[in-house]
């Protein structure tokens, strides 16, 4: 029998305490503890107080992965929320592990808490964790399969042979789909700022990755600028540790800038604004598509206006990066000209990038499941109101909506593949699916929110059919959430970005 000391702290906010029953389960890499009711004599969870408890398991749990907290009512009357600040677990080996919470817990809620970035703090310099971040951190959008080395990236067989499995070649691994690449050529030529007479470094380079036999994604070569030269060498894992670490950090910095400018700001906030404006201007409030989309437009215009005034202001927070707001606007302009309908639709995006078989790619796995659920929901809704293609073609308000998006959000770029009108029910279903996924799931991978996907004001739809469709949609989202939660228990670093329980309903933050 293994015993774990658990210290639970209630916040000192007004009404932070609760009389409800609180239960806790500890999960480790070797199993889970009992579900323990946290109950001492007297009142347990009062504001500003810490209670100490003992949780047992039949065997030691190994490295702790998470603690799960749930709450049952003590009184049958109204909600009695509890604000938990933190939980500290002391293991039988006397390791003390902090699980930050800092949130309200409601009845019937299962709250999972992870150690305080312990894994990140311990492994941030490791090559396998570096590779993991390009698949499953806040920017999973850059990496793609390498089918041929760029001509300006002169990596040789001899350079990378020590980092490949024995008996193979770089060319064979390329052909087998085990070589991936991130190429930041889009940002080449963007001038960086000068501060105190010094030009800030900005390195839009190239990184080569290898999926090794252990299914870990490892960086094996980095070039910091696009044009190869003696002053722009290729860095390798065999270089002195500080050199290799700095090369990774410089490239990661550029990745962060592109994430902020393109994949977060432009492709969710700005496109979301285009969708919202067209919805508000072209669809009357009685239109079924207005009812379907208005929850996904919530707060978008307000948030974006504040972002332009504050974040992207000349003296705003984003002016602290190497290229500043002016450089970020240039990157966004380049990115918009390259954006296509296929790159915005996740199933096609994954195929275009050749990432169908990359192991442990949770952004792809969870994202495609969420896409399918949204698509089924949209299909049922639209087919309920548009029984034939002719009904779509004759809806002048629907056609005005898509035409405004094509004209204003995508600047009438025919090469983008964005439709300027709908000719079939299927075309409308696909586009509306893309719109909802972009402002919910895609935005969730780079942000968080407070109004979650599936939260439709029931009064928007009066008919029985759409109400039933919405309930089925919520049930499917719950199933996916439970499956992701169970999967995450087995992972050292949980992937929760696309867990429907964490996916906001709109770009509202």
Phi, psi and omega in degrees: 000129179251137181244137180240127176277128184237122177248121185245123183250127174269139181295162181264018176291162176295134180060028181287334184283171180209154173262355185292165177281129179247132180239148182222138175232135179256132179246132175232176182291349180247009178146195181226157181276181169295158170274108191257126170284128182273100188215111171253175176292145181084195181273127187274310194248081178252153186304131176078004184254155177242128176252147181245134186221166177241126178244133186247153171220155183294329180224159173303142187271355184074202179300129182284135182256319181193165167239143179247129180244132172223165195220127177244152185288141171270318173257150178279344180284194194316168179303139178232078186296158181229132177258109179263128180274312183196161173230130180244126181247129174254122185277168175301337178272006179069022170280133180254120187237127181267132174242095180295147178234290177053051180203162174279141178243127182256166178296139178079359183271139171255111183255122179257128181243135179257157175303154187291076177054027185299316182296318180296315180297325183278336191234012187296337179270353184285140182295322181292326177287327175300312178297320179305322184294331180286345176260322195228018174258209187284348178228092177261015192261348186268323190289145179208166178290139178263114177262343178199135179293136175301146182296337180265017181228079191280061176284132180254164178302318183296324181300314191256355182306320181297343185256000177259163179294154184297137176087000180253177177228162178299316182298319180295319179293326174298313181296328180279357178082019183262000178251124178244164185213146168239122183235117185261036183298333179303331185263003180295135178089355175287118184291139176268164185284160173246123178233129181054038178078004182245128176284123182290139181289136176217116195239082181282075189261212185220140177230134178255136182238155179229126172277105187279174182300337176276007179066027175260141180269114187245132172288134182236351177196136179225130172240125192279338178233166186284327184265116181290143178194176178296330180269003178230070186285171172265122180272145184229157178300340179276354177293166175309140187308316179297322180295313181294320179296317179294322178299316178297319182292319179298318180291321179296326177298316178295321178300320180295319179297316179294322177301312182295313187286313190263297191284336176263294188293306186287311191276350173241304182294308185287315176295322176301324177294320177298318178295318182294316181298316179296321179297316182287328185270329190252343184247124175292158186295341178275351183290136182299327179288326174299313180297323181291323189263338187300325175296336181272358176258357187304124173068001185299311183295321179297313181295317182293322178298316177296322179297318179293323183284329187248296186298316184264011177291156180306329179250020182278175183301326183284354175284354180279346178279174191292337183247348177067179181302322180300316178294323180294322177296323178295319178297318179297321179297317178297317183295319181298322180293338181261351183290136178233163177301320182294322180289338179275344179262113190306314181302319179285325178302315181297319180292316180302321181276357176069033187252022184296330188245006179295129184287152174055042179255085190286332174303315178293310186298309182288322182296317180294323177294318178294319177303313182297321179294315178297317181298318178297320178296310180298318180302313180297318180295310185291320178294335176294327183257341180235087183288349180210164177298326181298323178297323178293313184296329184271354180277097184294328179290318176298318180293324177294324179297307182292327179293323178294320178298315179299317185284315188266316182283325183246012173055032177064025183282102182294331181292344179290337183082000176292129181290148174258350174204161177254132176252342182223161175299319182299321178297319179294319180299313183297316184292317180293325174301314179300316181300311183293317179298322184295320183268357176246278185300311183296317178294327180296333180289347180237001184203188174218170185207189187234340176250117196261156183305137183097350178276088178256125174304118189299335183287350178295325182241126181265336186284150179298321185300306179296329177296319178295319179298319179295321179294320178294322177299312179298322180295319179293322177296320179296318178300314180296318179300316180294321179294318179294319179299316179295319178298318184294334179302329184270356184262144175291321176239113183292147172249104187244000185304321185253016170291119183308334177295342181247001184268117181285160186277348183199172175278081186248010177218000000 
